[in-house]
XYZ file of C-alpha atoms in Angstrom:
489
model
C 21.410 -36.447 -49.929
C 19.299 -33.415 -49.098
C 16.366 -34.348 -46.861
C 13.303 -32.134 -46.961
C 11.287 -31.802 -43.753
C 7.535 -31.256 -43.477
C 5.026 -30.675 -40.725
C 3.009 -33.541 -42.205
C 3.764 -36.318 -44.682
C 0.754 -38.199 -46.038
C 1.116 -41.614 -47.702
C -1.645 -42.239 -50.240
C -3.761 -39.827 -52.287
C -7.189 -41.409 -51.914
C -10.151 -39.875 -50.045
C -8.406 -40.093 -46.656
C -5.005 -38.922 -47.849
C -6.135 -35.975 -49.949
C -8.463 -34.821 -47.171
C -5.695 -35.021 -44.562
C -3.306 -33.109 -46.816
C -5.852 -30.419 -47.699
C -6.916 -29.829 -44.090
C -3.316 -29.560 -42.892
C -2.465 -27.233 -45.772
C -5.416 -25.025 -44.942
C -4.125 -24.859 -41.371
C -0.927 -23.375 -42.764
C 1.240 -26.479 -42.314
C 3.887 -27.664 -44.751
C 2.537 -30.855 -46.320
C 3.889 -33.546 -48.644
C 1.439 -35.984 -50.248
C 2.986 -39.188 -51.606
C 1.119 -41.341 -54.158
C 2.581 -44.481 -55.709
C 0.276 -44.416 -58.764
C 0.501 -41.871 -61.601
C -2.976 -40.510 -60.803
C -4.219 -39.048 -57.532
C -7.634 -39.925 -56.137
C -7.146 -43.547 -55.106
C -10.005 -46.030 -55.368
C -12.510 -43.272 -54.590
C -11.975 -41.553 -57.940
C -10.023 -43.970 -60.121
C -11.186 -47.526 -59.527
C -14.096 -47.631 -57.089
C -16.613 -45.179 -55.695
C -17.032 -42.580 -58.449
C -16.371 -44.858 -61.461
C -18.676 -47.680 -60.392
C -21.563 -45.310 -59.578
C -21.061 -43.469 -62.877
C -21.122 -46.789 -64.731
C -24.403 -47.649 -63.019
C -26.036 -44.464 -64.301
C -24.557 -45.063 -67.763
C -25.970 -48.586 -67.801
C -29.424 -47.289 -66.882
C -29.233 -44.706 -69.666
C -27.739 -46.881 -72.435
C -30.067 -49.775 -71.730
C -33.216 -47.652 -71.781
C -34.016 -49.209 -68.403
C -36.169 -46.370 -67.117
C -38.013 -45.790 -70.391
C -39.023 -49.444 -70.582
C -40.318 -49.427 -67.005
C -42.093 -46.082 -67.252
C -43.568 -46.157 -70.731
C -43.172 -49.714 -71.989
C -41.114 -48.231 -74.829
C -37.528 -49.188 -75.666
C -35.540 -45.946 -75.972
C -32.171 -47.661 -75.688
C -29.419 -47.515 -78.330
C -30.506 -49.110 -81.579
C -27.144 -50.787 -81.964
C -24.944 -52.891 -79.743
C -23.297 -50.707 -77.120
C -19.515 -50.938 -77.078
C -17.183 -50.787 -74.133
C -16.228 -47.309 -75.328
C -19.884 -46.222 -75.123
C -20.110 -47.689 -71.651
C -16.946 -46.051 -70.331
C -17.103 -42.610 -71.981
C -19.098 -40.844 -69.258
C -17.082 -42.564 -66.516
C -13.830 -41.309 -68.048
C -15.214 -37.768 -68.236
C -16.551 -37.710 -64.671
C -13.437 -39.213 -63.080
C -11.169 -36.899 -65.080
C -13.089 -33.815 -63.961
C -13.073 -35.002 -60.336
C -9.287 -35.481 -60.431
C -8.885 -31.956 -61.819
C -11.051 -30.561 -59.017
C -9.011 -32.458 -56.433
C -5.724 -31.286 -57.942
C -6.889 -27.667 -57.771
C -7.890 -28.067 -54.136
C -4.481 -29.483 -53.194
C -2.741 -26.685 -55.079
C -4.900 -24.020 -53.438
C -3.891 -25.430 -50.038
C -0.185 -25.413 -51.043
C 0.209 -29.193 -50.766
C 3.338 -30.641 -52.399
C 2.773 -33.906 -54.295
C 5.338 -36.604 -55.051
C 4.650 -39.788 -57.032
C 6.540 -42.909 -56.032
C 6.647 -45.901 -53.702
C 7.207 -44.873 -50.077
C 8.968 -46.969 -47.425
C 9.749 -46.176 -43.811
C 13.451 -46.017 -42.934
C 12.721 -44.686 -39.450
C 9.845 -43.414 -37.308
C 9.961 -39.972 -38.981
C 11.805 -40.717 -42.243
C 10.534 -42.103 -45.550
C 12.344 -43.117 -48.736
C 10.398 -42.610 -51.972
C 11.398 -44.345 -55.201
C 9.793 -42.815 -58.267
C 8.963 -44.732 -61.462
C 12.113 -43.406 -63.178
C 14.264 -44.771 -60.358
C 14.895 -41.462 -58.594
C 15.178 -41.870 -54.828
C 14.139 -39.134 -52.403
C 14.187 -39.133 -48.603
C 11.893 -36.929 -46.540
C 11.053 -36.440 -42.891
C 7.702 -35.661 -41.356
C 7.098 -34.314 -37.874
C 3.810 -36.190 -38.199
C 2.740 -38.856 -40.674
C -0.632 -40.099 -41.922
C -0.806 -43.554 -43.486
C -3.695 -43.577 -45.952
C -2.366 -46.082 -48.462
C -5.746 -47.712 -49.117
C -6.364 -51.302 -50.144
C -6.214 -53.574 -53.185
C -8.453 -56.420 -54.391
C -7.489 -59.863 -53.136
C -6.446 -62.402 -55.778
C -7.462 -65.985 -54.846
C -4.982 -68.473 -56.384
C -7.611 -70.469 -58.283
C -8.136 -67.585 -60.723
C -5.622 -66.865 -63.530
C -5.645 -63.068 -63.330
C -3.024 -62.894 -66.092
C -5.806 -63.858 -68.528
C -7.494 -60.763 -69.976
C -10.938 -62.290 -69.313
C -10.394 -62.596 -65.547
C -10.893 -59.297 -63.720
C -10.725 -57.853 -60.240
C -12.843 -54.868 -59.177
C -10.086 -52.423 -60.206
C -9.243 -53.917 -63.574
C -12.874 -54.391 -64.675
C -12.880 -50.673 -65.529
C -10.348 -51.374 -68.295
C -12.580 -53.920 -70.031
C -12.348 -53.647 -73.832
C -15.657 -55.283 -74.740
C -18.956 -55.899 -73.030
C -19.369 -59.601 -72.223
C -22.485 -61.503 -73.206
C -22.018 -63.789 -70.188
C -20.402 -62.682 -66.920
C -19.867 -64.587 -63.691
C -19.333 -62.448 -60.585
C -17.598 -64.134 -57.652
C -18.660 -62.714 -54.287
C -22.055 -61.208 -53.481
C -20.714 -58.435 -51.284
C -21.413 -54.772 -51.981
C -18.988 -54.486 -54.921
C -20.063 -57.779 -56.483
C -23.778 -56.996 -56.145
C -23.312 -53.511 -57.610
C -21.399 -54.692 -60.674
C -23.777 -57.631 -61.180
C -26.679 -55.156 -61.316
C -24.855 -52.796 -63.659
C -23.852 -55.399 -66.251
C -27.247 -57.070 -65.996
C -28.899 -53.749 -66.878
C -26.845 -53.693 -70.100
C -28.225 -57.060 -71.150
C -25.298 -59.202 -70.007
C -26.276 -62.597 -68.602
C -24.999 -62.501 -65.020
C -24.422 -65.298 -62.509
C -23.543 -64.185 -58.965
C -21.686 -66.847 -56.946
C -21.364 -66.697 -53.152
C -20.652 -69.133 -50.329
C -23.461 -67.688 -48.210
C -27.207 -67.945 -48.786
C -28.166 -64.344 -47.925
C -27.421 -61.181 -49.859
C -25.590 -58.524 -47.810
C -26.455 -60.000 -44.383
C -25.622 -56.741 -42.571
C -28.795 -55.256 -44.055
C -32.161 -55.490 -42.368
C -33.438 -58.922 -43.460
C -36.558 -57.490 -45.095
C -34.460 -55.099 -47.182
C -32.077 -57.905 -48.147
C -34.952 -60.127 -49.300
C -36.542 -57.310 -51.289
C -33.252 -56.466 -52.995
C -32.604 -60.136 -53.784
C -36.074 -60.576 -55.284
C -35.692 -57.407 -57.365
C -32.311 -58.485 -58.736
C -33.694 -61.920 -59.604
C -36.659 -60.282 -61.332
C -34.195 -58.145 -63.297
C -32.390 -61.276 -64.487
C -29.464 -61.876 -62.101
C -28.981 -65.576 -61.287
C -27.765 -66.245 -57.738
C -25.617 -69.317 -57.060
C -25.808 -69.626 -53.274
C -23.608 -71.809 -51.056
C -21.123 -72.243 -53.860
C -17.455 -71.509 -54.325
C -15.208 -71.811 -57.358
C -12.813 -74.759 -57.144
C -11.262 -74.325 -60.592
C -11.132 -71.785 -63.413
C -10.214 -73.170 -66.839
C -9.007 -70.324 -69.041
C -7.643 -72.486 -71.871
C -8.341 -71.172 -75.372
C -10.202 -71.317 -77.685
C -13.609 -71.328 -76.109
C -15.220 -69.740 -73.072
C -13.956 -69.646 -69.500
C -15.121 -72.680 -67.525
C -15.713 -72.373 -63.790
C -16.145 -75.474 -61.660
C -18.261 -74.872 -58.564
C -18.099 -76.802 -55.296
C -21.363 -78.574 -56.176
C -19.830 -79.862 -59.416
C -21.753 -77.375 -61.571
C -19.841 -76.011 -64.576
C -20.444 -72.389 -65.576
C -19.262 -71.101 -68.932
C -18.783 -67.384 -69.480
C -16.987 -64.754 -71.521
C -15.557 -62.965 -68.477
C -15.336 -63.438 -64.721
C -15.210 -60.679 -62.096
C -13.650 -61.712 -58.780
C -14.797 -59.684 -55.749
C -13.117 -61.619 -52.958
C -12.418 -58.851 -50.488
C -9.545 -56.400 -50.231
C -6.152 -56.297 -48.528
C -4.647 -53.206 -46.911
C -1.719 -51.667 -48.819
C 0.862 -51.826 -46.038
C 3.015 -54.706 -47.268
C 5.475 -52.428 -49.112
C 5.676 -49.699 -46.473
C 8.111 -51.565 -44.187
C 6.067 -50.469 -41.172
C 8.409 -52.260 -38.761
C 11.069 -49.639 -39.501
C 8.693 -47.108 -37.951
C 7.833 -49.332 -34.987
C 4.465 -50.468 -36.352
C 3.113 -53.987 -36.761
C 0.329 -54.622 -39.271
C -2.365 -57.158 -38.402
C -4.394 -59.591 -40.566
C -4.938 -58.357 -44.138
C -2.335 -55.671 -43.424
C -4.631 -53.610 -41.193
C -3.288 -51.034 -38.729
C -4.756 -50.489 -35.261
C -5.663 -46.946 -34.192
C -7.345 -45.192 -31.269
C -10.440 -42.972 -31.398
C -8.357 -40.128 -32.843
C -6.851 -42.449 -35.496
C -3.424 -42.448 -33.863
C -1.346 -45.614 -34.075
C 0.858 -47.078 -31.337
C 3.579 -44.690 -32.568
C 2.056 -41.439 -31.353
C 3.130 -39.154 -34.218
C 1.859 -41.605 -36.868
C -1.854 -41.696 -37.718
C -3.809 -43.913 -40.118
C -7.173 -43.512 -41.850
C -9.307 -45.135 -44.530
C -9.171 -48.696 -45.842
C -5.819 -49.248 -44.129
C -7.584 -49.473 -40.733
C -10.484 -51.647 -41.919
C -14.292 -51.240 -41.863
C -16.328 -49.319 -42.710
C -13.763 -48.485 -45.444
C -16.041 -46.016 -47.238
C -14.937 -42.856 -49.023
C -17.071 -40.622 -46.786
C -15.945 -42.190 -43.510
C -12.314 -42.229 -44.653
C -12.408 -38.475 -45.224
C -14.027 -37.901 -41.822
C -11.347 -40.012 -40.124
C -8.642 -37.961 -41.811
C -10.204 -34.671 -40.652
C -10.316 -35.891 -37.062
C -6.716 -37.138 -37.220
C -5.306 -33.859 -38.577
C -7.282 -31.694 -36.161
C -6.070 -33.819 -33.248
C -2.411 -33.858 -34.249
C -2.309 -30.057 -34.575
C -4.457 -29.286 -31.541
C -7.469 -27.955 -33.464
C -10.922 -28.505 -31.944
C -12.921 -27.911 -35.138
C -13.430 -31.669 -35.669
C -13.025 -33.922 -32.638
C -15.045 -37.049 -33.321
C -16.949 -38.920 -35.981
C -20.733 -39.203 -36.067
C -22.232 -41.814 -33.761
C -24.306 -43.209 -36.628
C -23.085 -43.646 -40.201
C -25.111 -44.330 -43.347
C -24.433 -47.192 -45.725
C -25.267 -46.855 -49.427
C -25.447 -49.732 -51.906
C -25.675 -48.767 -55.576
C -27.370 -51.868 -56.865
C -30.458 -51.779 -59.105
C -32.551 -50.911 -57.152
C -30.467 -48.934 -54.658
C -30.492 -49.763 -50.956
C -29.387 -47.717 -47.967
C -29.527 -47.873 -44.197
C -28.596 -46.101 -40.995
C -28.832 -47.315 -37.408
C -30.344 -50.514 -36.068
C -32.007 -53.353 -37.976
C -34.948 -55.405 -36.729
C -32.550 -58.272 -36.095
C -30.110 -56.160 -34.039
C -32.953 -54.758 -31.918
C -34.343 -58.243 -31.296
C -30.896 -59.464 -30.284
C -30.591 -56.593 -27.784
C -34.116 -57.114 -26.474
C -35.185 -53.561 -27.333
C -38.962 -53.151 -27.943
C -39.694 -51.332 -31.204
C -42.401 -50.284 -33.642
C -42.051 -50.564 -37.445
C -43.473 -48.013 -39.866
C -43.432 -48.514 -43.632
C -44.302 -46.398 -46.656
C -44.203 -47.730 -50.219
C -42.941 -45.880 -53.282
C -46.007 -47.200 -55.114
C -48.269 -45.234 -52.739
C -46.230 -42.046 -53.143
C -46.876 -39.794 -56.164
C -43.147 -39.215 -56.774
C -42.610 -42.963 -56.597
C -45.293 -43.448 -59.239
C -43.791 -40.665 -61.393
C -40.418 -42.413 -61.495
C -42.040 -45.814 -61.992
C -40.692 -47.525 -58.869
C -43.194 -50.093 -57.641
C -40.676 -52.069 -55.566
C -39.193 -49.473 -53.234
C -40.198 -48.654 -49.690
C -39.017 -46.830 -46.580
C -38.868 -48.678 -43.275
C -38.512 -46.840 -39.962
C -37.771 -48.449 -36.590
C -38.946 -46.497 -33.531
C -38.342 -47.232 -29.845
C -41.676 -48.391 -28.448
C -41.343 -46.431 -25.195
C -40.625 -42.923 -26.540
C -40.934 -43.295 -30.361
C -37.320 -42.199 -30.879
C -35.966 -43.213 -34.282
C -33.565 -46.159 -33.966
C -33.067 -47.117 -37.599
C -34.034 -46.181 -41.150
C -33.899 -48.427 -44.198
C -34.679 -47.727 -47.844
C -34.743 -49.836 -50.972
C -35.610 -48.151 -54.262
C -34.484 -45.384 -56.576
C -32.579 -42.583 -54.807
C -32.385 -44.634 -51.599
C -28.894 -43.295 -50.868
C -30.297 -39.756 -50.887
C -33.568 -40.488 -49.069
C -31.687 -42.098 -46.150
C -30.122 -38.770 -45.146
C -33.384 -37.502 -43.650
C -33.347 -40.426 -41.241
C -29.641 -39.886 -40.575
C -30.195 -36.275 -39.469
C -33.117 -37.294 -37.274
C -30.970 -39.898 -35.532
C -28.054 -37.511 -35.046
C -30.423 -35.192 -33.154
C -32.106 -38.027 -31.207
C -35.411 -37.148 -32.859
C -38.420 -39.362 -33.321
C -41.963 -39.447 -34.614
C -42.699 -35.836 -33.606
C -40.225 -34.330 -36.074
C -41.700 -36.244 -39.011
C -45.256 -35.519 -37.888
C -44.448 -31.810 -37.709
C -42.398 -31.577 -40.916
C -43.960 -30.403 -44.166
C -42.171 -32.003 -47.118
C -42.306 -30.757 -50.696
C -45.009 -32.438 -52.787
C -44.493 -34.678 -54.642
C -41.233 -35.986 -53.167
C -39.825 -39.211 -51.805
C -39.082 -37.296 -48.589
C -42.812 -37.462 -47.848
C -42.337 -41.202 -47.280
C -41.040 -40.328 -43.798
C -44.324 -38.742 -42.787
C -46.422 -41.684 -43.920
C -44.071 -44.309 -42.503
C -44.376 -42.449 -39.190
C -48.182 -42.460 -39.391
C -48.048 -46.178 -40.130
C -46.017 -46.707 -36.941
C -48.307 -44.490 -34.840
C -51.373 -46.437 -35.913
C -49.817 -49.520 -34.345
C -49.081 -47.891 -31.015
C -51.358 -49.129 -28.250
C -51.976 -47.386 -24.961
C -51.509 -43.678 -25.222
C -48.801 -42.354 -27.496
C -51.324 -41.402 -30.148
C -54.961 -42.234 -30.751
C -55.331 -44.325 -33.924
C -58.470 -42.444 -35.018
C -56.516 -39.197 -34.945
C -53.765 -40.785 -37.012
C -56.288 -41.932 -39.607
C -57.466 -38.341 -39.971
C -53.837 -37.219 -40.428
C -53.189 -39.841 -43.072
C -56.284 -39.255 -45.146
C -58.800 -36.708 -43.779
C -61.178 -37.085 -46.738
C -61.402 -40.860 -46.373
C -61.847 -40.498 -42.605
C -64.745 -38.033 -43.053
C -66.468 -40.428 -45.444
C -66.089 -43.271 -42.945
C -67.605 -41.100 -40.178
C -70.597 -40.202 -42.399
C -71.141 -43.891 -43.165
C -71.073 -44.603 -39.410
């Protein structure tokens, strides 16, 4: 058997794998990208990031959500939306993104092979394609970027076409009237919001009693209240003990409290497991940990020094953006390139619920735990002209400044476009900036970016003892109102 040899072999064509392959190809290296599925793109394009966010926007459009909130007028479809209506834009967007990715790989002279890869040695892989063809290749260096798959708890009969995981939900043939979502993590909360916007009755079941506890508690409470106001029913401190899928009739879920929930479909979001079980990592000298995760150093190198790993396969944060950054660092390190040597010290988190939420840096709770004195500044969408234009009366920006030098320690947003607005705070934190940069900045008017200036003024007005005189801040915030107050005095 002829064995082809490459400078780099990449396992998995998701965000981490395609980035690693493209960077190495651009560096002039010979690269083979192996993908077990027929389509490249991984969860980022095919089953997760891009599709779920596209579906959210489709739900907002088809449901007339924004028109009802802005004008009190229902501009939604005057007929029942079908699953085909719901999925059409998602299919278009994901298809175009795959084409773009394919062109990029081709431009960088990356070879692609579809099949299931297994290690047969530290440098050698055997790939079995869907037609049974077996190929063996060798890589001077290897990147494992095989991603992850949804976990399947045994109490759910996933063979039933009404029981879905977060990958398979995208293949739904009809829109359910009643949906139960199991797991109030990021994926569960996002899909609960999306289907709720389409008019589906949604119950969200979770064993905890707090939504997304990694968020700042105030943001979590606001998001919870908004989702409840939109119609999502939370079932806290509950777990499913049985799922009766017998036909005819609806699915019947028995909760730990004894409550019975009936629904048309159930979506199980019970975490994900790293896709290393079929790689035979031991043949390469690697040992996978719990949930199949691989351990790496700060350059994403495993215990076998020529093998690197990036993305979901190494665990949190397991985001498309961070996975790509990890892959860039790994490839630059393995080929001695200094263009990209480390990942950012602070990373943003975006949650595409309705409303959106996003954060970067510390929360109030983390600062309190560390004993770090801080000042909070807030600015509401309802007090911002752009916020009023888009009809968002729930959203707000929350900034956390160090009390001693007013350096920005954390930024948190809930509301429309939160995942975009957060980037201003991200850049400020990456440059160790604080109140002065927001005070000095002149933002376009009217924009949500202006929230940063007014959240900063709110924080400055609370400062006691010399950072800034509160009377001066009042003039900055509203000079006309301040002049009137002085005349009255």
